[in-house]
Tab-separated table of C-alpha atoms and ligand atoms in Angstrom:
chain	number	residue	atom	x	y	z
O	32	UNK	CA	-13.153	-32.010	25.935
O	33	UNK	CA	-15.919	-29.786	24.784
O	34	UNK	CA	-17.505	-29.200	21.483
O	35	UNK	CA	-18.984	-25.988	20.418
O	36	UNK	CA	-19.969	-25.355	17.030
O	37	UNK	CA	-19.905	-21.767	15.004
O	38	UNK	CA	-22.487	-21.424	12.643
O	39	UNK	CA	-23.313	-18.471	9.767
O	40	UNK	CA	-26.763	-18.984	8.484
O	41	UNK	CA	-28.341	-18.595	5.650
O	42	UNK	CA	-29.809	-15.320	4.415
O	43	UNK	CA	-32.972	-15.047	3.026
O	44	UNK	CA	-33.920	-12.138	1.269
O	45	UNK	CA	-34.945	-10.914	-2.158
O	46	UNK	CA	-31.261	-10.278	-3.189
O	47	UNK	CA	-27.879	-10.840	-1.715
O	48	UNK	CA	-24.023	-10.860	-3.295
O	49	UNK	CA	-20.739	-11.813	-1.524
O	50	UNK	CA	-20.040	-7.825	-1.091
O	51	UNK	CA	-16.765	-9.287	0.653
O	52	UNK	CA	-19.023	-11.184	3.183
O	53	UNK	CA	-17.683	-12.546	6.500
O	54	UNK	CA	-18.740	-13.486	9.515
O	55	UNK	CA	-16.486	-11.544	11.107
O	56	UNK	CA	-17.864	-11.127	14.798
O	57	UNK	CA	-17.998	-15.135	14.869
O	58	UNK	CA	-14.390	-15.769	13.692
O	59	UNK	CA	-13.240	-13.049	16.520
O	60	UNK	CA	-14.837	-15.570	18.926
O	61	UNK	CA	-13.569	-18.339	17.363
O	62	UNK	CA	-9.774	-16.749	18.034
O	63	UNK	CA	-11.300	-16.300	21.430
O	64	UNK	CA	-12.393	-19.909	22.438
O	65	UNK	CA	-8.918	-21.120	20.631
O	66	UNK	CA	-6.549	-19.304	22.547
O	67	UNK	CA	-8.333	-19.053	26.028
O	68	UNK	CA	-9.886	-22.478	26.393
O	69	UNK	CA	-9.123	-26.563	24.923
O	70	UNK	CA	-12.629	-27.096	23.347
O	71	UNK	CA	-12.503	-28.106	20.078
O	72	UNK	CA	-13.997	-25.968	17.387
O	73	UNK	CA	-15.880	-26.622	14.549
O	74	UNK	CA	-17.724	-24.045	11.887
O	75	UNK	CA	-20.288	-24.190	9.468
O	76	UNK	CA	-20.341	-21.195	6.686
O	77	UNK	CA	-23.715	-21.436	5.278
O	78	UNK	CA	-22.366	-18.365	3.165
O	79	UNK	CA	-19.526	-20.581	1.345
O	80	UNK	CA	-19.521	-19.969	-2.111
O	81	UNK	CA	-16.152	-22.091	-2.548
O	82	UNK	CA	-18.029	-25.571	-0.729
O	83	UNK	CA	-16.144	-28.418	-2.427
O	84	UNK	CA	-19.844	-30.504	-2.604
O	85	UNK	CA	-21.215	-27.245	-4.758
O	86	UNK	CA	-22.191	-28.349	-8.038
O	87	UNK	CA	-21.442	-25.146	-9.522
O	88	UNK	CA	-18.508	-23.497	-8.784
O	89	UNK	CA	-19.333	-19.491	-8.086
O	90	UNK	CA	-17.832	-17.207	-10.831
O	91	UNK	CA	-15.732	-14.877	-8.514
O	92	UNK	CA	-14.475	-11.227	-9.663
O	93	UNK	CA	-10.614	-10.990	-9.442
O	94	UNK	CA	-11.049	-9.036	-6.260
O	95	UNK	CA	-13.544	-11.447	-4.498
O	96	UNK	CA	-16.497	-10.449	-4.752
O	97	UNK	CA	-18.982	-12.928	-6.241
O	98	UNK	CA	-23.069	-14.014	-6.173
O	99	UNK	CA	-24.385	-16.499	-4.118
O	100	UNK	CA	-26.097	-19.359	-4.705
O	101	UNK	CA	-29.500	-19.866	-4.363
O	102	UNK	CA	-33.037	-21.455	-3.926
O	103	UNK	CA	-36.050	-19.674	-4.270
O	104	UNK	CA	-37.940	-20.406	-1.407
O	105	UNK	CA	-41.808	-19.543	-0.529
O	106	UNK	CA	-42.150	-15.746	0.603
O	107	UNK	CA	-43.716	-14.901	3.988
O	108	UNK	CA	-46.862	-13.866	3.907
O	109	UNK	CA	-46.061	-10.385	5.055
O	110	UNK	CA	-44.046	-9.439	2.116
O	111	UNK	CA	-47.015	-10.600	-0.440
O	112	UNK	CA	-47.236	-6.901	-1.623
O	113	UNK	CA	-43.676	-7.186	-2.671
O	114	UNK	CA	-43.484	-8.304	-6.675
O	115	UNK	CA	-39.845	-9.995	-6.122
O	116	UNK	CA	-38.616	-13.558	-5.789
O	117	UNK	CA	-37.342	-14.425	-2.421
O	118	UNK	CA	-34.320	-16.671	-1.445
O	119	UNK	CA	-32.560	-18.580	0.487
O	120	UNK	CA	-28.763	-17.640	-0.406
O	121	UNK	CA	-26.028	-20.354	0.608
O	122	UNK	CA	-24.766	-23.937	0.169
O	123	UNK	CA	-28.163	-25.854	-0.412
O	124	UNK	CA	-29.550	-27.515	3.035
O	125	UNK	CA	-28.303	-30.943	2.011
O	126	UNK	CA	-24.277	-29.651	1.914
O	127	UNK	CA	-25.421	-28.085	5.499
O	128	UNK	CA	-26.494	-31.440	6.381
O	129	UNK	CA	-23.383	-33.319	5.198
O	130	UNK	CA	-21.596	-30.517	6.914
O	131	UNK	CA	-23.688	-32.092	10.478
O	132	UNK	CA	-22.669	-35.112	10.042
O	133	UNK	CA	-19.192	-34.555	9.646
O	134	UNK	CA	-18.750	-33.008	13.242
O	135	UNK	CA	-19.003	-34.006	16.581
O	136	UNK	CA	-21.478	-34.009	18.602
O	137	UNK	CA	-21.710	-30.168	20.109
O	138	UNK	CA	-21.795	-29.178	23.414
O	139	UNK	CA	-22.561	-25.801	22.646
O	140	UNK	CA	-24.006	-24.333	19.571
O	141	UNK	CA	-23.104	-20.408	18.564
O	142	UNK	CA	-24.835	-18.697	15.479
O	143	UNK	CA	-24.262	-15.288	14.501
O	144	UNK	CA	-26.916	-13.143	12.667
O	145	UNK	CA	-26.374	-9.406	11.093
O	146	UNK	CA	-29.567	-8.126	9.366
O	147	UNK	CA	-32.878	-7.985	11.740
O	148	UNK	CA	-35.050	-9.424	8.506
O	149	UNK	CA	-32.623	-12.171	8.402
O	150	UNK	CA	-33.514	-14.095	11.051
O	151	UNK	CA	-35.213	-16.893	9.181
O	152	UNK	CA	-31.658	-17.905	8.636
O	153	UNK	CA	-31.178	-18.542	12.090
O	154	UNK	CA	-35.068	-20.579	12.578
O	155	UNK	CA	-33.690	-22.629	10.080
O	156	UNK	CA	-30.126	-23.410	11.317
O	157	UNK	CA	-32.414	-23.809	15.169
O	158	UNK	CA	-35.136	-26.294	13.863
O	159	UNK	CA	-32.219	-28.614	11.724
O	160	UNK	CA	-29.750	-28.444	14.574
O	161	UNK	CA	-32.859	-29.625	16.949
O	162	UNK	CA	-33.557	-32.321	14.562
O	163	UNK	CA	-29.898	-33.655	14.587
O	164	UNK	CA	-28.687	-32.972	17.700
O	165	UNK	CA	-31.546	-32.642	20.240
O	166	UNK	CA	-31.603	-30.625	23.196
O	167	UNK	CA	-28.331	-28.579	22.814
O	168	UNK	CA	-27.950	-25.237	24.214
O	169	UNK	CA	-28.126	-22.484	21.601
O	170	UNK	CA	-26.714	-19.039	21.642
O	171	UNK	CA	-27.561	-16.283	19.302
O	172	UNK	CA	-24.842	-13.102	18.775
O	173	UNK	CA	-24.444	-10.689	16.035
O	174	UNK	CA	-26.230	-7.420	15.489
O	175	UNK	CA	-30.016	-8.909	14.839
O	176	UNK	CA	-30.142	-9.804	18.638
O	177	UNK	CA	-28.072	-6.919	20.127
O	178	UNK	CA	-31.063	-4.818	18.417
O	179	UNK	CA	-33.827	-6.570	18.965
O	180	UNK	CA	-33.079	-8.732	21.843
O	181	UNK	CA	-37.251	-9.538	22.596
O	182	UNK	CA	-37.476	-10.570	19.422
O	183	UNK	CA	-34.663	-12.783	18.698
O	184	UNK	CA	-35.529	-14.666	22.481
O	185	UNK	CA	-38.988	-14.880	21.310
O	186	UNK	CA	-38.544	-15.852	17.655
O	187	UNK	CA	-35.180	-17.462	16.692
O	188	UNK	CA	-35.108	-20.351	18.150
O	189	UNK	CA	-31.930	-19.618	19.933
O	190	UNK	CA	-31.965	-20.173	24.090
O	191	UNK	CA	-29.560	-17.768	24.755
O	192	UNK	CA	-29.335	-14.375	23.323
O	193	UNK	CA	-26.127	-12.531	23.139
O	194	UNK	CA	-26.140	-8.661	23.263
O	195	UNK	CA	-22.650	-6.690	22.164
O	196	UNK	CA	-19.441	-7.615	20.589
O	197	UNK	CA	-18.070	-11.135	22.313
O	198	UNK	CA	-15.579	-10.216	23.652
O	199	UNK	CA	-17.314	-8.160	26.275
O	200	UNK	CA	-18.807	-11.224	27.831
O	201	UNK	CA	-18.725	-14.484	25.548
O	202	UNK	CA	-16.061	-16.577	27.673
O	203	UNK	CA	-18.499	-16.215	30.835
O	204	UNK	CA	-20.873	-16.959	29.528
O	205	UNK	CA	-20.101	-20.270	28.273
O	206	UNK	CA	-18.292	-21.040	31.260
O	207	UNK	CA	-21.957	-21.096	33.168
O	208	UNK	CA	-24.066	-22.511	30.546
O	209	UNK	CA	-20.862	-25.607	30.188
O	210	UNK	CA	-20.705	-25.047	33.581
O	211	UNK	CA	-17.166	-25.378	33.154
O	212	UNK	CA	-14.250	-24.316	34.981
O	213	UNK	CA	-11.989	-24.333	32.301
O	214	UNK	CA	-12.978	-21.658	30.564
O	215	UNK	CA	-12.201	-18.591	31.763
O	216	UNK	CA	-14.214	-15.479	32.661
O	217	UNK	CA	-12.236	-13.247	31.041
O	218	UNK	CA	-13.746	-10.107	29.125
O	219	UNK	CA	-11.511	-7.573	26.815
O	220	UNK	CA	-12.012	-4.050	27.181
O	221	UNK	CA	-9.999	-3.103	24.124
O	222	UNK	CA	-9.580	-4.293	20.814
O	223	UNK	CA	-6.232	-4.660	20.683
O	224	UNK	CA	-6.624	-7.170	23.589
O	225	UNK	CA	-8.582	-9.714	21.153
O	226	UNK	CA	-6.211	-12.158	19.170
O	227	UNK	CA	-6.987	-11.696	15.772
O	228	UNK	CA	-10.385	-13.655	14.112
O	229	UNK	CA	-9.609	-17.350	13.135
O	230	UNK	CA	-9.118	-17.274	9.579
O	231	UNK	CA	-8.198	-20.848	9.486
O	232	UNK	CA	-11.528	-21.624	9.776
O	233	UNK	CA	-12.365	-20.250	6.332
O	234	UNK	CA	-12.325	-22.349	2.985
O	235	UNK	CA	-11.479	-19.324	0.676
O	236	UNK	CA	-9.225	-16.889	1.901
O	237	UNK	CA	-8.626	-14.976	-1.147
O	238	UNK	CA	-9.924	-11.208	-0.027
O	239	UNK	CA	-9.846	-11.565	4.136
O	240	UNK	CA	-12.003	-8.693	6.355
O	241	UNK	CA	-9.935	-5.836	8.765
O	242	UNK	CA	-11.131	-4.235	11.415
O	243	UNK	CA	-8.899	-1.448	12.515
O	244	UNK	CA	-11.828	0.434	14.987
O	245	UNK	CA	-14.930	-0.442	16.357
O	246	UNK	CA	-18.327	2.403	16.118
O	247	UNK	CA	-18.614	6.075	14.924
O	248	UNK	CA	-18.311	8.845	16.769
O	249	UNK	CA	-20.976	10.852	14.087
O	250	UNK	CA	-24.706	10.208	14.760
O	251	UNK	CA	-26.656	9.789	11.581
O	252	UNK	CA	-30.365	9.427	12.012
O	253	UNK	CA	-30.458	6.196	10.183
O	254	UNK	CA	-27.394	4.518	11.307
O	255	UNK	CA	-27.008	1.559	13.756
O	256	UNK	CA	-23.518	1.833	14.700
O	257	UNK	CA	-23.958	4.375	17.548
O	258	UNK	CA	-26.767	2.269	19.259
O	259	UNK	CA	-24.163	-0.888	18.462
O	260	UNK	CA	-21.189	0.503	19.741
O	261	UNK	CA	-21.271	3.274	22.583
O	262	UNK	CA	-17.638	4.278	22.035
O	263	UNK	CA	-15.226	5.336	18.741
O	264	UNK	CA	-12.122	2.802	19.387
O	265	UNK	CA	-9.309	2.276	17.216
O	266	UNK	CA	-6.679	-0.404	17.334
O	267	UNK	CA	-2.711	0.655	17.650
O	268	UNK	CA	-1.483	0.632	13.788
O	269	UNK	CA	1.627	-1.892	14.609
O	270	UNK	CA	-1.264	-4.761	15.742
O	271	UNK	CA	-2.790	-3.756	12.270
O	272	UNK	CA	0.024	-3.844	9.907
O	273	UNK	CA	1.311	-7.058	11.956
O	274	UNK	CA	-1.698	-8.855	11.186
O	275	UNK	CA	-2.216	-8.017	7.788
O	276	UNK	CA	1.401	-9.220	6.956
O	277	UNK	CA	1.243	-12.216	9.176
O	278	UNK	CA	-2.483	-12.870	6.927
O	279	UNK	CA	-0.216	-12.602	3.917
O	280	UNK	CA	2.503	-14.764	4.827
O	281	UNK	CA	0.391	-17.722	6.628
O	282	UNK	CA	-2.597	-17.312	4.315
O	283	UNK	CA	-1.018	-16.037	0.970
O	284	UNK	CA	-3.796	-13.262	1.339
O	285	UNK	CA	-3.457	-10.429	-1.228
O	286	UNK	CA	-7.087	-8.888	-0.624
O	287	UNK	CA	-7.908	-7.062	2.305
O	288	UNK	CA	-11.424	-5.765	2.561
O	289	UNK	CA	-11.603	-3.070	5.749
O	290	UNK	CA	-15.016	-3.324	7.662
O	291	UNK	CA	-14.559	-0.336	9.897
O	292	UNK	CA	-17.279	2.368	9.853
O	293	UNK	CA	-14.391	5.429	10.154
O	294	UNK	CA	-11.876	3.923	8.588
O	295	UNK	CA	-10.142	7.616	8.129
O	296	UNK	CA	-10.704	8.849	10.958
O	297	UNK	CA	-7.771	10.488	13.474
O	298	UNK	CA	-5.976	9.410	10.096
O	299	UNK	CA	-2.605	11.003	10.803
O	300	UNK	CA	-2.152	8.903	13.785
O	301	UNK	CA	-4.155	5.699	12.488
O	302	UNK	CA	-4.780	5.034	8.968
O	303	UNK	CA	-1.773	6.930	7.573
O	304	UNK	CA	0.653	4.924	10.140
O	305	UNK	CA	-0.980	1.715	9.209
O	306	UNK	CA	-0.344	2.367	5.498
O	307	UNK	CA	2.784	3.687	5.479
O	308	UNK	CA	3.618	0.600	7.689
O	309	UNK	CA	2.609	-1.933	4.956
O	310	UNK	CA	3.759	0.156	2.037
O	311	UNK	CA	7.289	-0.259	3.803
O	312	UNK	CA	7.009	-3.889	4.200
O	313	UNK	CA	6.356	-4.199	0.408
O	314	UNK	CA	3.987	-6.686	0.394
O	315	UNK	CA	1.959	-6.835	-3.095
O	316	UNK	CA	-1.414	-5.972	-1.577
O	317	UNK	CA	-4.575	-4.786	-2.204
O	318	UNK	CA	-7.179	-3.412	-0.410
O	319	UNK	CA	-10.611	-2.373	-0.452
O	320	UNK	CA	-13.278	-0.325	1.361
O	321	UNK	CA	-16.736	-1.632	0.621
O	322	UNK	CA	-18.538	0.509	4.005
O	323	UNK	CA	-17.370	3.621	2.208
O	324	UNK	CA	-14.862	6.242	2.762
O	325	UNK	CA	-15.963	9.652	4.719
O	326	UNK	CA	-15.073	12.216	1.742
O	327	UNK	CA	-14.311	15.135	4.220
O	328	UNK	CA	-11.115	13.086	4.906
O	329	UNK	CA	-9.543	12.629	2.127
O	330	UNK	CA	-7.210	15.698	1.340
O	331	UNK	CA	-4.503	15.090	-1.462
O	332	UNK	CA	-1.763	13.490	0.978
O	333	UNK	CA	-4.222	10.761	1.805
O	334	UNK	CA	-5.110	10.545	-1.347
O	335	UNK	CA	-1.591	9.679	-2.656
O	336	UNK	CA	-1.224	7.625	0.282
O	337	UNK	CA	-4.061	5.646	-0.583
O	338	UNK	CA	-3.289	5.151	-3.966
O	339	UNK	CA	0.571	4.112	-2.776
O	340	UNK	CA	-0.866	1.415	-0.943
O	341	UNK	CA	-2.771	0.097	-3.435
O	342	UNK	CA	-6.414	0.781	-2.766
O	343	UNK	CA	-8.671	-0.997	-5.627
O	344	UNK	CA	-12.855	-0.560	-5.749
O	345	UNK	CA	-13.065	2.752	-3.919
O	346	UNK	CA	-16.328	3.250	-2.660
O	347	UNK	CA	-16.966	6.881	-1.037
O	348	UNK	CA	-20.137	7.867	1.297
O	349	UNK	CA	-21.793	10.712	-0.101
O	350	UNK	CA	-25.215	9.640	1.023
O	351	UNK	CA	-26.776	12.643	-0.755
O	352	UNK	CA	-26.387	16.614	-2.303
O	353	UNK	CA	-29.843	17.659	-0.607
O	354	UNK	CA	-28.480	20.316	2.046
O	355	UNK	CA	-31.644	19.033	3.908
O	356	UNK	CA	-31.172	15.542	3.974
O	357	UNK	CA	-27.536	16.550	4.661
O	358	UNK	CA	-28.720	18.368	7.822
O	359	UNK	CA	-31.390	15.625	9.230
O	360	UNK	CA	-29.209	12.607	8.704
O	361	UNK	CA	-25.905	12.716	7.895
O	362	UNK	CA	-23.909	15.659	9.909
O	363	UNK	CA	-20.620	13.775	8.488
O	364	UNK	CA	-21.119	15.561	4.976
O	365	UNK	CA	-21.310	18.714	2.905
O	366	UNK	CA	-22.152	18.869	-0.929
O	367	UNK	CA	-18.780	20.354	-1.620
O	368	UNK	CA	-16.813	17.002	0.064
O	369	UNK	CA	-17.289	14.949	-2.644
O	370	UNK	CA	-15.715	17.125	-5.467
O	371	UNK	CA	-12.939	18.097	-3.362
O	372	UNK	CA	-12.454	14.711	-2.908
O	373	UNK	CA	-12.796	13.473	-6.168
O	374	UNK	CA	-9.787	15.950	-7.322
O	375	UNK	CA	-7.431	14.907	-4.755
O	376	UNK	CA	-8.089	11.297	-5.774
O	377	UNK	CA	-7.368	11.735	-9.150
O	378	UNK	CA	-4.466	14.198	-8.757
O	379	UNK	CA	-3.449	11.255	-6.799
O	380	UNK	CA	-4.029	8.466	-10.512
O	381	UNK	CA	-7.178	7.600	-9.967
O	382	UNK	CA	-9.843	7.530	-12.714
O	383	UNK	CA	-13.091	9.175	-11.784
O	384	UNK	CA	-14.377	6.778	-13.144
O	385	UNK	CA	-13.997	3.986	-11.141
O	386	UNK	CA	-14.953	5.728	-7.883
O	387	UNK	CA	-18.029	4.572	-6.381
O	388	UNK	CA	-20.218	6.986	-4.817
O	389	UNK	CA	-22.745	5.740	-2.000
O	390	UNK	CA	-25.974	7.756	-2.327
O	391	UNK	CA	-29.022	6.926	0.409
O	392	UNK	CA	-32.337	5.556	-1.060
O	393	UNK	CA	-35.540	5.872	1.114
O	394	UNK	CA	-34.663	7.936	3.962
O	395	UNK	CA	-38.392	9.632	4.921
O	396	UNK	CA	-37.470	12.941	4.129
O	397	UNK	CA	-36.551	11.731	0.743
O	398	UNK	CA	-38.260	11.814	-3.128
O	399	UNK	CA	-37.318	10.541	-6.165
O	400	UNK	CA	-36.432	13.898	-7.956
O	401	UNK	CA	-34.326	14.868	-4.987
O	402	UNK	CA	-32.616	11.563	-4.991
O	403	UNK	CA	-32.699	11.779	-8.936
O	404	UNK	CA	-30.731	14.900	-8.930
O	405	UNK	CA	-27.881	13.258	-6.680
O	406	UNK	CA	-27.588	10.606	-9.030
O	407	UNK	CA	-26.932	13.368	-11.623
O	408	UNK	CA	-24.588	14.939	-9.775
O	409	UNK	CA	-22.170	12.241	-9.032
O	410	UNK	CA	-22.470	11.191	-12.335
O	411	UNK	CA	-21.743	14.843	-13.537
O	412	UNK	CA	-18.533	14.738	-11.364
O	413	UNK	CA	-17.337	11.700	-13.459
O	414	UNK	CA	-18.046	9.154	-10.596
O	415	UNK	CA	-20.438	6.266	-10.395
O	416	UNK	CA	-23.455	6.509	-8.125
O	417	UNK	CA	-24.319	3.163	-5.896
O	418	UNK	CA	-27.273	3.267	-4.437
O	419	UNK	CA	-27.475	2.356	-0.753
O	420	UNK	CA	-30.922	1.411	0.015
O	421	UNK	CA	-32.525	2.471	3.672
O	422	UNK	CA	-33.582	-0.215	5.923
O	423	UNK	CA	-35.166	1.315	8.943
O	424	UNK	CA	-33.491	0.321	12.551
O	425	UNK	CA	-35.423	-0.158	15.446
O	426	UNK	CA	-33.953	2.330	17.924
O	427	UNK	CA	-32.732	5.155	15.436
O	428	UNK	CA	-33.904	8.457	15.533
O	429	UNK	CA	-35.494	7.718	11.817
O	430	UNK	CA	-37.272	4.508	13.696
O	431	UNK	CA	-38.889	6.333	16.377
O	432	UNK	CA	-40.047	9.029	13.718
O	433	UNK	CA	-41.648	6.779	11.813
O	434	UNK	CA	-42.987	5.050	14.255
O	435	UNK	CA	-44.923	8.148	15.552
O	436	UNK	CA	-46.183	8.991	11.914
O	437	UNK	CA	-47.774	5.263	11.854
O	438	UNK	CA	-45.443	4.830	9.053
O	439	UNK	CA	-44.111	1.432	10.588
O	440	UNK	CA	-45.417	-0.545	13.909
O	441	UNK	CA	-43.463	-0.490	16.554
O	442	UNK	CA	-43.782	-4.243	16.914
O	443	UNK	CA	-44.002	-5.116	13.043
O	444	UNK	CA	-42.330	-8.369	11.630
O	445	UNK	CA	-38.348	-7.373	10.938
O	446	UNK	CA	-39.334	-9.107	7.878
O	447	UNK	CA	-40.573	-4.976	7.154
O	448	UNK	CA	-37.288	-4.060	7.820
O	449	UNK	CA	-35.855	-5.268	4.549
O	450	UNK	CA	-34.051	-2.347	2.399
O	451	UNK	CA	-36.327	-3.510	-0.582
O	452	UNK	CA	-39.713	-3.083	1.206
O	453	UNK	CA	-40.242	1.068	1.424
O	454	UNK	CA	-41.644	1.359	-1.745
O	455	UNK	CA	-44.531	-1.038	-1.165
O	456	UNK	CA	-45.302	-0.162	1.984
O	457	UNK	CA	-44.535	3.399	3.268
O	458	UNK	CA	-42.169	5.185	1.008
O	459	UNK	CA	-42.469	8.736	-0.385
O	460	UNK	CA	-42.097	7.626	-4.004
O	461	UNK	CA	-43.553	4.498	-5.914
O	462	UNK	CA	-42.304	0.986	-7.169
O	463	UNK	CA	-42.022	2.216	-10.677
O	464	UNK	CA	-40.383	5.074	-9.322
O	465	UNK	CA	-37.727	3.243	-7.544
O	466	UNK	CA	-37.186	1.023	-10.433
O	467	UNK	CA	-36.408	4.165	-12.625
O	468	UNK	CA	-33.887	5.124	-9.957
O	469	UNK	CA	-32.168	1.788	-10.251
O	470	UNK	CA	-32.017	2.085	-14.532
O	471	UNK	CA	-30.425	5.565	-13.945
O	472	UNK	CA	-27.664	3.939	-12.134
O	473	UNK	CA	-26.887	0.985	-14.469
M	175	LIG	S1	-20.850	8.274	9.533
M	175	LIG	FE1	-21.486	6.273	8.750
M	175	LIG	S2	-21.103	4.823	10.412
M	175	LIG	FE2	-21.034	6.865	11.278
M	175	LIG	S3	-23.074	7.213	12.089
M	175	LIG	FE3	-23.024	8.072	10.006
M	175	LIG	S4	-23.704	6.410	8.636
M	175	LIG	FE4	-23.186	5.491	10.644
């Protein structure tokens, strides 16, 4: 019998909340490894905010969401410019090493990482596992490596790095680094081929992540999803509204957070089956969007339907009212989405009050007035305005441009990556600029 172990590090960074955090990609290949081979699994959630050995228990909103906790922890040098604490978020390292000793000893060791100026969490997770286990193989998955592959082999620690979503490829690959027979070679090609993630494997299971697709078939200049996912794919609705009830029955889940990038999209055929599947199955539900919610789709019949099924914590993508930052970046939106939107959704009971609005922060063509008047816009239209900071991503169209303005190196420390960093090092608009921005939003 083989061990493997599932591991979501740390994240260290200058802030971070439980935004309905969950290591999604690693509980799909947990479902994976459970159903297609007879190694035993065990996982590690450095991200647990409900650990029984925490000595303070996380205050948690009623939908969820919740901080971390925290250490402060030194800063790298190459964020000195930066006047902001920096953290490690998670269960402190001695909970992570009770957590070692509780297992057996792995065969196999899989960590996931998401953000590339995260990757200190994984170093971390390498240089303790070394230290307790020894020589045990290492692979590395998530979107940090499948981005910056190089990096990851040359800086994580990891042996192995993993490149796409595992199910294209995961099983084979453990089969030759176990060199075991057992375990089958099998790849999916669709997503309604993967058994469902492993929720067991969670301690709190109050608001649980759905994916219903997989990439976006729009190309915004700033966006990693195209470069992540070459193809738009969509699950069929029954697999979705089967697993959200069987998540409900076995788990007692009443929060459903959707990750999907275009959640609306095709929505006569996709999302409006899947809801008027659950509505019918009248399960006390709610649900919750935190990527945001393309505005063009919401007309007033998905806008009742929405409200029918019980969405909570709407959060729309807006990204901005400049036509030319519209143009450059985000072909998905026009200025005049957002209030035809808005009506339909409160036509439909909402309060426009409680709709978030996603608005982009430090995109290169941007300034502060430009982002300022946005910001005054939503808010004139009765909505709230969230900020959504820029981080740039190697391989984007805003990368490359920035790379040949000498804005950013080509091989600079990921570190630079962070959303936080722009207005230190190469934005259009100052720190005390940026902090205004933030006061006009509280
Ligand atoms: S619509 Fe959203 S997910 Fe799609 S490319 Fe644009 S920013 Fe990315």
């Amino acid at each position: 019998m083989k061990n493997i172990l599932l591991i979501n590090p740390w994240i260290y960074d200058f802030t971070a909340y439980d935004f309905w955090l969950k290591p999604l990609g690693l509980l799909y290949v947990a479902s994976l490894l459970k159903k297609h081979t007879q190694f035993q699994i065990s996982f590690i959630d450095c991200l647990d905010r409900h650990h029984s050995l925490l000595e303070k228990k996380s205050k948690t909103r009623p939908d969820g969401r919740g901080p971390f906790p925290k250490e402060q922890v030194p800063k790298p040098a190459v964020l000195k410019d930066v006047p902001r604490k920096y953290s490690r978020y998670g269960i402190p390292l001695s909970i992570f090493n009770h957590e070692l000793e509780q297992i057996p000893l792995p065969d196999l060791v899989l960590i996931t990482c998401t953000m590339t100026y995260w990757y200190p969490g994984v170093q971390i997770v390498a240089e303790l596992i070394r230290k307790k286990f020894g020589p045990v193989p290492l692979i590395l998955g998530g979107v940090y490596p499948s981005l910056m592959p190089e990096h990851a082999r040359s800086t994580s620690g990891a042996d192995i790095v993993f490149q796409g979503p595992g199910e294209k490829g995961i099983l084979p690959l453990i089969r030759d680094i176990l060199g075991d027979s057992s375990c089958p070679a099998s790849q999916f090609e669709t997503l309604d081929e993967v058994p469902w993630p492993d929720f067991s494997l969670l301690r709190n299971k109050e608001t649980l992540p759905l994916l219903t697709s997989r990439g976006c078939p729009f190309k915004c200049s700033f966006c990693a999803v195209p470069l992540l996912f070459k193809d738009f794919e969509q699950r069929s609705p029954s697999s979705v509204i089967d697993e959200i009830e069987y998540h409900y029955r076995q788990h007692k889940v009443r929060n459903f957070a959707f990750y999907d990038d275009a959640l609306l999209l095709n929505r006569d055929r996709q999302i409006s089956s899947i809801l008027n599947g659950v509505i019918q199955k009248k399960l006390p539900l709610h649900f919750h969007t935190p990527n945001g919610l393309h505005v063009r789709e919401i007309d007033s019949e998905l806008a009742a339907l929405l409200k029918r099924a019980n969405f909570q914590s709407l959060f729309l993508s807006q990204e901005s009212f400049d036509e030319k930052v519209l143009k450059d970046s985000c072909p998905k939106v026009s200025s005049e989405d957002l209030e035809k939107a808005l009506v339909n959704l409160e036509r439909a009971g909402y309060r426009r009050e409680d709709i978030n609005v996603y608005l982009m922060v430090g995109l290169p063509e941007q300034d502060a007035s430009g982002i300022r008047e946005s910001i005054f816009q939503v808010q004139n239209l009765g909505a709230k305005p969230k900020l959504a900071y820029f981080s740039p991503v190697p391989g984007t169209e805003v990368w490359h441009n920035l790379v040949a303005k000498g804005c950013i190196d080509q091989d600079a420390d990921p570190l630079l990556h962070n959303k936080l960093v722009f207005p230190y090092y190469w934005g259009n608009f100052s720190s005390q600029e940026f902090e205004s921005l933030k006061d006009l939003v509280i």
